Short mmCIF file of C-alpha atoms in Angstrom, two decimals:
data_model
loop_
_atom_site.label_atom_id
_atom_site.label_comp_id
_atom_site.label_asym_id
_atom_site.label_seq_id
_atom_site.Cartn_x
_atom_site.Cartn_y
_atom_site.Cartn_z
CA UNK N 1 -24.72 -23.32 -3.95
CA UNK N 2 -22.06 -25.47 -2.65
CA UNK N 3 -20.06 -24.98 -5.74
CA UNK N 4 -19.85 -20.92 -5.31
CA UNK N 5 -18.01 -22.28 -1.44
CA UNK N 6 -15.57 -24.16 -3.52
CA UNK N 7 -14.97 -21.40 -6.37
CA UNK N 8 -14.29 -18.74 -3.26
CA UNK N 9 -11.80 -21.49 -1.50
CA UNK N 10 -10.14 -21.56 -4.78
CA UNK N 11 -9.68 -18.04 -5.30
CA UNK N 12 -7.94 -17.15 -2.38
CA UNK N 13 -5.06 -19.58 -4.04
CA UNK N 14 -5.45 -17.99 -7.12
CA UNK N 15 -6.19 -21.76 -8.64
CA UNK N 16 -8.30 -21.26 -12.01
CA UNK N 17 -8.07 -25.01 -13.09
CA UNK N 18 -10.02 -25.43 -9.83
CA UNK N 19 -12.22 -22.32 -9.77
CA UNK N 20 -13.25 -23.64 -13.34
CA UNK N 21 -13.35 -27.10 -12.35
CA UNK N 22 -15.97 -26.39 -9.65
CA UNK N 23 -17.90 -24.51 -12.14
CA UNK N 24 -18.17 -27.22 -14.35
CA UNK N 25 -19.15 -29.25 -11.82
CA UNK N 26 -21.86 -27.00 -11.22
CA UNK N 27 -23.05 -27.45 -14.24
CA UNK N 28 -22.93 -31.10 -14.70
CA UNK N 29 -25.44 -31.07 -11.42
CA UNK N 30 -27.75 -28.97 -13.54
CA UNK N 31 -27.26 -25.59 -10.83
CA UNK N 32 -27.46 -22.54 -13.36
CA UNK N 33 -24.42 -20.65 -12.52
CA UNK N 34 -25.56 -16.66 -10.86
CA UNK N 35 -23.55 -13.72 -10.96
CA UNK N 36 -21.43 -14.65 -7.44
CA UNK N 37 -20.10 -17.52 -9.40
CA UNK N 38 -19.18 -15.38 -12.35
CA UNK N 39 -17.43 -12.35 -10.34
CA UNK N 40 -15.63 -15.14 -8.11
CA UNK N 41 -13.75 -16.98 -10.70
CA UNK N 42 -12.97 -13.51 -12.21
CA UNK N 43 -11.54 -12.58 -9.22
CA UNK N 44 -9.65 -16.25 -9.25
CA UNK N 45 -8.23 -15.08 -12.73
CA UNK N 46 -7.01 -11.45 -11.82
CA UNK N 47 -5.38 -12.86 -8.09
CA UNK N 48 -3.50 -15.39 -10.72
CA UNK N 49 -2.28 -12.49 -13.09
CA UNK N 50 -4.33 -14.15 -16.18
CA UNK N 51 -6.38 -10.99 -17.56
CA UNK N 52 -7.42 -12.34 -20.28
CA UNK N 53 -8.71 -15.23 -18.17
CA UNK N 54 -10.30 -12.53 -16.41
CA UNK N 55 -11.67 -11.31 -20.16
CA UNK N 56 -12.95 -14.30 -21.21
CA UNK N 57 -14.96 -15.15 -18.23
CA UNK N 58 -16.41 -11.37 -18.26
CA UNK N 59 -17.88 -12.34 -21.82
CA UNK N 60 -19.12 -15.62 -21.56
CA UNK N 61 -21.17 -14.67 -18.57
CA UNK N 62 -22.61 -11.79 -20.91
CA UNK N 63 -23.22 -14.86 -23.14
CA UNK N 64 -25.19 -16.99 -20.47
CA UNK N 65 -27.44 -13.95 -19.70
CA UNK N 66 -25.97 -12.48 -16.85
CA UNK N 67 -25.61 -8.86 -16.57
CA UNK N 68 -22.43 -7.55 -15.34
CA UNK N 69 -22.65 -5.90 -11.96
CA UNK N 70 -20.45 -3.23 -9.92
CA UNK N 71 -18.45 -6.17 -8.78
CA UNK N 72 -17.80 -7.82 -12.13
CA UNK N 73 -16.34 -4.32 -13.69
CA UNK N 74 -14.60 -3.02 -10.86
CA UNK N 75 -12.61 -6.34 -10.74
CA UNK N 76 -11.75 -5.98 -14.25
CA UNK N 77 -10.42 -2.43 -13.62
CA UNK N 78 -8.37 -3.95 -10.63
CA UNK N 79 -7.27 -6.42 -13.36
CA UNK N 80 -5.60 -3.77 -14.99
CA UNK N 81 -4.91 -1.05 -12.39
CA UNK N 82 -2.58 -3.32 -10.40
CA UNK N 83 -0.18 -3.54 -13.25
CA UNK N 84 0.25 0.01 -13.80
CA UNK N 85 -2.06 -0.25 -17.27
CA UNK N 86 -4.29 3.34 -16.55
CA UNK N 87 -5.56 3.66 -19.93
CA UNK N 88 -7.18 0.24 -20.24
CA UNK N 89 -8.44 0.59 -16.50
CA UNK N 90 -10.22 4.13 -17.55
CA UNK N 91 -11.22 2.68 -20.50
CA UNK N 92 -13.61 -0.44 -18.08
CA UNK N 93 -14.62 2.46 -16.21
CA UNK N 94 -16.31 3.93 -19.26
CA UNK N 95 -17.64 0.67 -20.60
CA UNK N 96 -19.24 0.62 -16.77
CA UNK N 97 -20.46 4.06 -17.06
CA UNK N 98 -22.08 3.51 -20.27
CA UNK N 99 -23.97 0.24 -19.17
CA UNK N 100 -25.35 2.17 -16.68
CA UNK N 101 -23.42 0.52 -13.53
CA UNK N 102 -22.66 3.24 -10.85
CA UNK N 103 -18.78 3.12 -9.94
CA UNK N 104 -17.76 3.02 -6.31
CA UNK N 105 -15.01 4.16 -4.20
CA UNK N 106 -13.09 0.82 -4.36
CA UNK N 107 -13.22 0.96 -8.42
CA UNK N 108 -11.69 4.74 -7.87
CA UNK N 109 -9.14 3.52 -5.41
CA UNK N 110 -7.68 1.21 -7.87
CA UNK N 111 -7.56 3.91 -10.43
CA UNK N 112 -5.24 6.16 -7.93
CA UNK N 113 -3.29 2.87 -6.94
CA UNK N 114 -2.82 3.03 -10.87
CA UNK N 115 -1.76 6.53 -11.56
CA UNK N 116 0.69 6.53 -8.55
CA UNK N 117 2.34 3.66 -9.58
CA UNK N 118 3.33 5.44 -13.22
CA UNK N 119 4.08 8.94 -10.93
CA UNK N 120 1.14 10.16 -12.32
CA UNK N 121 0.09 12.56 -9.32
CA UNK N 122 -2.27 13.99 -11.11
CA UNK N 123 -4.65 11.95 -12.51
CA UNK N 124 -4.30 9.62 -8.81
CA UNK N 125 -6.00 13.32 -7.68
CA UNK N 126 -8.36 13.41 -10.11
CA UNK N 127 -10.23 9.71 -8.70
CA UNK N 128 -9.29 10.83 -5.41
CA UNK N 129 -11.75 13.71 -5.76
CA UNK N 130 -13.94 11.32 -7.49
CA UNK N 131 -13.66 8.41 -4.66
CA UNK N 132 -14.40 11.45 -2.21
CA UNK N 133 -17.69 11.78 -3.74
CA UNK N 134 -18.58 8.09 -3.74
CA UNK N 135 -20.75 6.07 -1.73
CA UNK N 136 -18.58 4.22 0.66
CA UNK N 137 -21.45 2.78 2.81
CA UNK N 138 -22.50 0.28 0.20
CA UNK N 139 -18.81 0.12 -1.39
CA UNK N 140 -17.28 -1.51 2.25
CA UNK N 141 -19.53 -4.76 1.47
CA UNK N 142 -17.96 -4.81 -2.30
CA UNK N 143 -14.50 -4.14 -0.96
CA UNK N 144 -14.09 -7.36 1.37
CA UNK N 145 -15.20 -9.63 -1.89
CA UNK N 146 -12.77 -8.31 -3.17
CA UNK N 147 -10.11 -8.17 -1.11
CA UNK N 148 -8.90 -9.66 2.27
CA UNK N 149 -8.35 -6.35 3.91
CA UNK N 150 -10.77 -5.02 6.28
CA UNK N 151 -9.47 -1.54 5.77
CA UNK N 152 -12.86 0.89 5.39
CA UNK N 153 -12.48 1.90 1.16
CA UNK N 154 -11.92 5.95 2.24
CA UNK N 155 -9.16 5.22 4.41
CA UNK N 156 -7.65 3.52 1.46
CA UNK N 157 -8.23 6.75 -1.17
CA UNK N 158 -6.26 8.73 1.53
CA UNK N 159 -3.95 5.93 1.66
CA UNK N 160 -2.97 5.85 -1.37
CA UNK N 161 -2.72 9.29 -2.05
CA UNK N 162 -0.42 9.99 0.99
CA UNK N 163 1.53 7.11 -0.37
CA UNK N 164 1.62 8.89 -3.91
CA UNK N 165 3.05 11.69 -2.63
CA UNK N 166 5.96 10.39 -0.17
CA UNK N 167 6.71 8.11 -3.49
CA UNK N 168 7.69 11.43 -5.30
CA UNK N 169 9.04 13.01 -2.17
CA UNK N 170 6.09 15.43 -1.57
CA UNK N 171 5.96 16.13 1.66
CA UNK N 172 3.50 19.02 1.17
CA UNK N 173 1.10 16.94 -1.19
CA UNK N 174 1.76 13.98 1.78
CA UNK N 175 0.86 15.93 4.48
CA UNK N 176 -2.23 17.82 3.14
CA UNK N 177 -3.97 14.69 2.13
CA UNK N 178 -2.91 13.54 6.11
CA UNK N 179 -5.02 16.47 7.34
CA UNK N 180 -7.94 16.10 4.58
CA UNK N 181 -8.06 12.22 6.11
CA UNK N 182 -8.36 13.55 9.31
CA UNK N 183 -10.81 16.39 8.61
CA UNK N 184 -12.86 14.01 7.38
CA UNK N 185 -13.15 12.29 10.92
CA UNK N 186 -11.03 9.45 9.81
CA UNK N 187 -9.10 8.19 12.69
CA UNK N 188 -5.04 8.09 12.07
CA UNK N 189 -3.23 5.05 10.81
CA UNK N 190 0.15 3.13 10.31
CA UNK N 191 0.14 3.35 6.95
CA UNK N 192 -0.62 7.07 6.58
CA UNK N 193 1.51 8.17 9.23
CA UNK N 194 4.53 5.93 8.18
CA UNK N 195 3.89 7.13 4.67
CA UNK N 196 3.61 11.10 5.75
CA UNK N 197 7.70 10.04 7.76
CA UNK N 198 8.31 8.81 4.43
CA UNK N 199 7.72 11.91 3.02
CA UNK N 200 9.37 13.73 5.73
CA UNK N 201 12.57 11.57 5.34
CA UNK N 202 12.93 12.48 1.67
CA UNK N 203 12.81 15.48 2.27
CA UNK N 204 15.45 15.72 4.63
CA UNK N 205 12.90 17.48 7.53
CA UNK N 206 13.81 15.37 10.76
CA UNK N 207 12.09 17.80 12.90
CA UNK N 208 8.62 16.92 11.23
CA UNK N 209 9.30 13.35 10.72
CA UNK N 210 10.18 12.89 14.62
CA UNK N 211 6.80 14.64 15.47
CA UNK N 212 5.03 12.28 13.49
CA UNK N 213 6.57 9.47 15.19
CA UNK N 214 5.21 11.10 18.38
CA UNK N 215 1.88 11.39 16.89
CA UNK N 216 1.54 7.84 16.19
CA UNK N 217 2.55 6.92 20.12
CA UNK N 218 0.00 9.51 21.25
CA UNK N 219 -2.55 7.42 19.16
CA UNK N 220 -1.17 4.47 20.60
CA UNK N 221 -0.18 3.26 16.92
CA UNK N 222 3.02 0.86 17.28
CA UNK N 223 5.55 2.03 15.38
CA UNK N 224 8.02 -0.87 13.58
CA UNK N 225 11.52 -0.73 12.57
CA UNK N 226 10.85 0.39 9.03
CA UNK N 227 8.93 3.82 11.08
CA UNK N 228 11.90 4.43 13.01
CA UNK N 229 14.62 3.74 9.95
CA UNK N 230 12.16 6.29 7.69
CA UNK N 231 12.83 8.72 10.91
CA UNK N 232 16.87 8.05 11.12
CA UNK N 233 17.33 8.45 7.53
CA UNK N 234 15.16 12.04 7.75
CA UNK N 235 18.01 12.47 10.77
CA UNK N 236 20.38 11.57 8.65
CA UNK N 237 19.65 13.83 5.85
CA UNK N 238 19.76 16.99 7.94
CA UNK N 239 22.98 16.14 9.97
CA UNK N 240 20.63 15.76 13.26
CA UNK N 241 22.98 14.08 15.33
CA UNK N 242 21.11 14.57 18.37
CA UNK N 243 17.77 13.61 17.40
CA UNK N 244 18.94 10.65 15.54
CA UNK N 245 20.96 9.50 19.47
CA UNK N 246 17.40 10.27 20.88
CA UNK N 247 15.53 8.51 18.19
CA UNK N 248 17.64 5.32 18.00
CA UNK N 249 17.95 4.50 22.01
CA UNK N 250 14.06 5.44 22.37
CA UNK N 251 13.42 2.74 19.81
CA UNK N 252 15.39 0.10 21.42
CA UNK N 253 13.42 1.39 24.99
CA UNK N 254 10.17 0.34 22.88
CA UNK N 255 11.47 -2.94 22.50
CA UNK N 256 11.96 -2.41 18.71
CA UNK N 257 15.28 -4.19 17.21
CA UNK N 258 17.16 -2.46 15.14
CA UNK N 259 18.21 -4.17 11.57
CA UNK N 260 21.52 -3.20 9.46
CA UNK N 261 19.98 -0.81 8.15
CA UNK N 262 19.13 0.95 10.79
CA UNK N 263 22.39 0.24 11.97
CA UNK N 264 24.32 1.89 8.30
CA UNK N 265 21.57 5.01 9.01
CA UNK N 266 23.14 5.65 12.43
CA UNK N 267 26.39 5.34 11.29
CA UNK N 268 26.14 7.53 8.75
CA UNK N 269 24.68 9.88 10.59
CA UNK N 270 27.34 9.96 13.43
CA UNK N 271 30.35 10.02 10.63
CA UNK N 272 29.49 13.00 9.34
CA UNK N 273 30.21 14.63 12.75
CA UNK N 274 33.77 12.76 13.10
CA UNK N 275 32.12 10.39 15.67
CA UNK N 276 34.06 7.54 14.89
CA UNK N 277 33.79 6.26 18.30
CA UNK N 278 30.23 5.82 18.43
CA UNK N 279 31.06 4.13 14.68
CA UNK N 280 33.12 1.41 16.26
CA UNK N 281 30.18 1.14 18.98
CA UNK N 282 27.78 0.68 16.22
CA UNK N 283 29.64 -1.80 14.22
CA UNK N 284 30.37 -3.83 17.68
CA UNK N 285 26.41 -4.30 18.58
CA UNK N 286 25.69 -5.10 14.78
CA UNK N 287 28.06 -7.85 15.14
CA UNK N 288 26.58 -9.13 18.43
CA UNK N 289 23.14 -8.63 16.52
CA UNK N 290 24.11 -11.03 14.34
CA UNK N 291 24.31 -8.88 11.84
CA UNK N 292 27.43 -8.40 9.04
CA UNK N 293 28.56 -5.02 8.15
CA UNK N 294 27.51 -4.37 4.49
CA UNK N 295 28.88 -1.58 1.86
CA UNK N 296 27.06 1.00 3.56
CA UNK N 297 28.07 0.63 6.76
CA UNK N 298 32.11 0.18 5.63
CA UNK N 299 31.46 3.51 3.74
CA UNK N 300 30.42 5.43 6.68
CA UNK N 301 33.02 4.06 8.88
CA UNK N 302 35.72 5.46 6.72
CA UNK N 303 33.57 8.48 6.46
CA UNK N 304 34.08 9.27 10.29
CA UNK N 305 37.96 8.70 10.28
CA UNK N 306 38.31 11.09 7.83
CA UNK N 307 35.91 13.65 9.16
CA UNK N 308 37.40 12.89 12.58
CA UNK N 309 39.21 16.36 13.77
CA UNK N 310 41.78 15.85 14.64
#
């Protein structure tokens, strides 16, 4: 139907008066709405924040005769997961379960996306095992309804969990769920690998979060300025004057710009050696960056001076 086109446009925007507006419509043409229509202006309700929008829609197609499918509960666990609400999410999952509707790796993703966001490592493993186990051949069709991203729903479990982990500053947890992605045949990504530096960085290991950086250039993944700042601060952490020199002038060679941040990371780095000369070199090419020195920068300025021998 026509109208479904319309309801889709409109819930990329996130517009319910439209999404409902076109449903009407429908309607008024005599077209019996189908399930598509339902899940779609669900979906228009949960991109727009309004859950019990969401709700409401969920029950009046049980009231016009449609059964709920896959789609129509795992959307109303999204509508929940997103916000950090894990109980209420679970609690979909086992109306689902009891009405008989299979769950899917994308419903178990959102779940993990859910317990990671209230540091709840556990219970993000718990659906990771579970999302393991799921079908993702017929959850990659479910997925893009859902969602823009074209990202294949197991890569996102792994995702997220490596993402869990650097949150907490895990580096172990980060990097086992790395290799369990890769064991799985699952080939390596920016968002795993930046989240595994992450990891690295807060936990103060340079050494491993420069050899991730090399692993992403051996498979040929372009690494941005937030990579090499995650790498810099990791240098930073450990006193790794050298590496951080070595990391910093390969990153402009790569054609990456450096931000202030990057800029306060270097500094900082460099003070705590006494390098105040390579300070004021710092500070001179963040002014001709455009850039203004902030707090953090000041602070490590005075920090080389007096760490400066003599």
């Amino acid at each position: 139907c026509i109208c479904n086109f319309f309801i889709k446009s409109c819930a990329r925007k996130g517009d319910i008066a439209g999404a409902e507006t076109w449903f009407m419509k429908m309607l008024s043409l005599g077209v019996t709405p189908n399930k598509t229509s339902y899940n779609m202006i669900m979906d228009v309700c949960v991109k727009a924040d309004n859950v019990l929008a969401a709700k409401r829609w969920f029950d009046r197609m049980i009231d016009d005769g449609q059964t709920p499918d896959e789609v129509s509960y795992a959307t109303m666990i999204h509508a929940y997961a997103k916000h950090g609400a894990t109980e209420k999410a679970e609690a979909w999952l086992q109306q689902m379960l009891k009405a008989g509707v299979e769950a899917d790796v994308v419903t178990y993703n959102s779940l993990i996306v859910s317990c990671s966001r209230n540091g709840d490592i556990a219970g993000a493993e718990r659906w990771a095992y579970e999302a393991e186990n799921a079908d993702a051949t017929t959850a990659g069709a479910k997925c893009r309804s859902m969602s823009e991203s074209k990202a294949e729903p197991h890569v996102v479990t792994y995702c997220s969990m490596i993402d869990a982990y650097a949150k907490v500053g895990d580096r172990d947890g980060a990097e086992r769920w790395h290799r369990r992605m890769l064991d799985r045949g699952l080939p390596p990504n920016r968002h795993a690998l930046s989240s595994v530096i992450t990891a690295c960085a807060r936990a103060g290991d340079a050494l491993a979060a420069d050899q991730y950086l090399m692993s992403m250039e051996e498979a040929e993944i372009q690494s941005d300025v937030v990579v090499y700042g995650s790498v810099l601060n990791a240098c930073a952490k450990a006193g790794d004057v050298d590496r951080a020199k070595k990391v910093f002038q390969h990153m402009q060679s790569s054609g990456v710009r450096p931000n202030a941040f990057v800029y306060s990371l270097m500094a900082q780095t460099l003070a705590y050696s006494g390098d105040w000369v390579g300070v004021e070199k710092l500070a001179s090419a963040l002014t001709k960056a455009g850039y203004s020195k902030n707090a953090h920068f000041f602070c490590a300025q005075l920090l080389s001076y007096a760490c400066a021998k003599p």
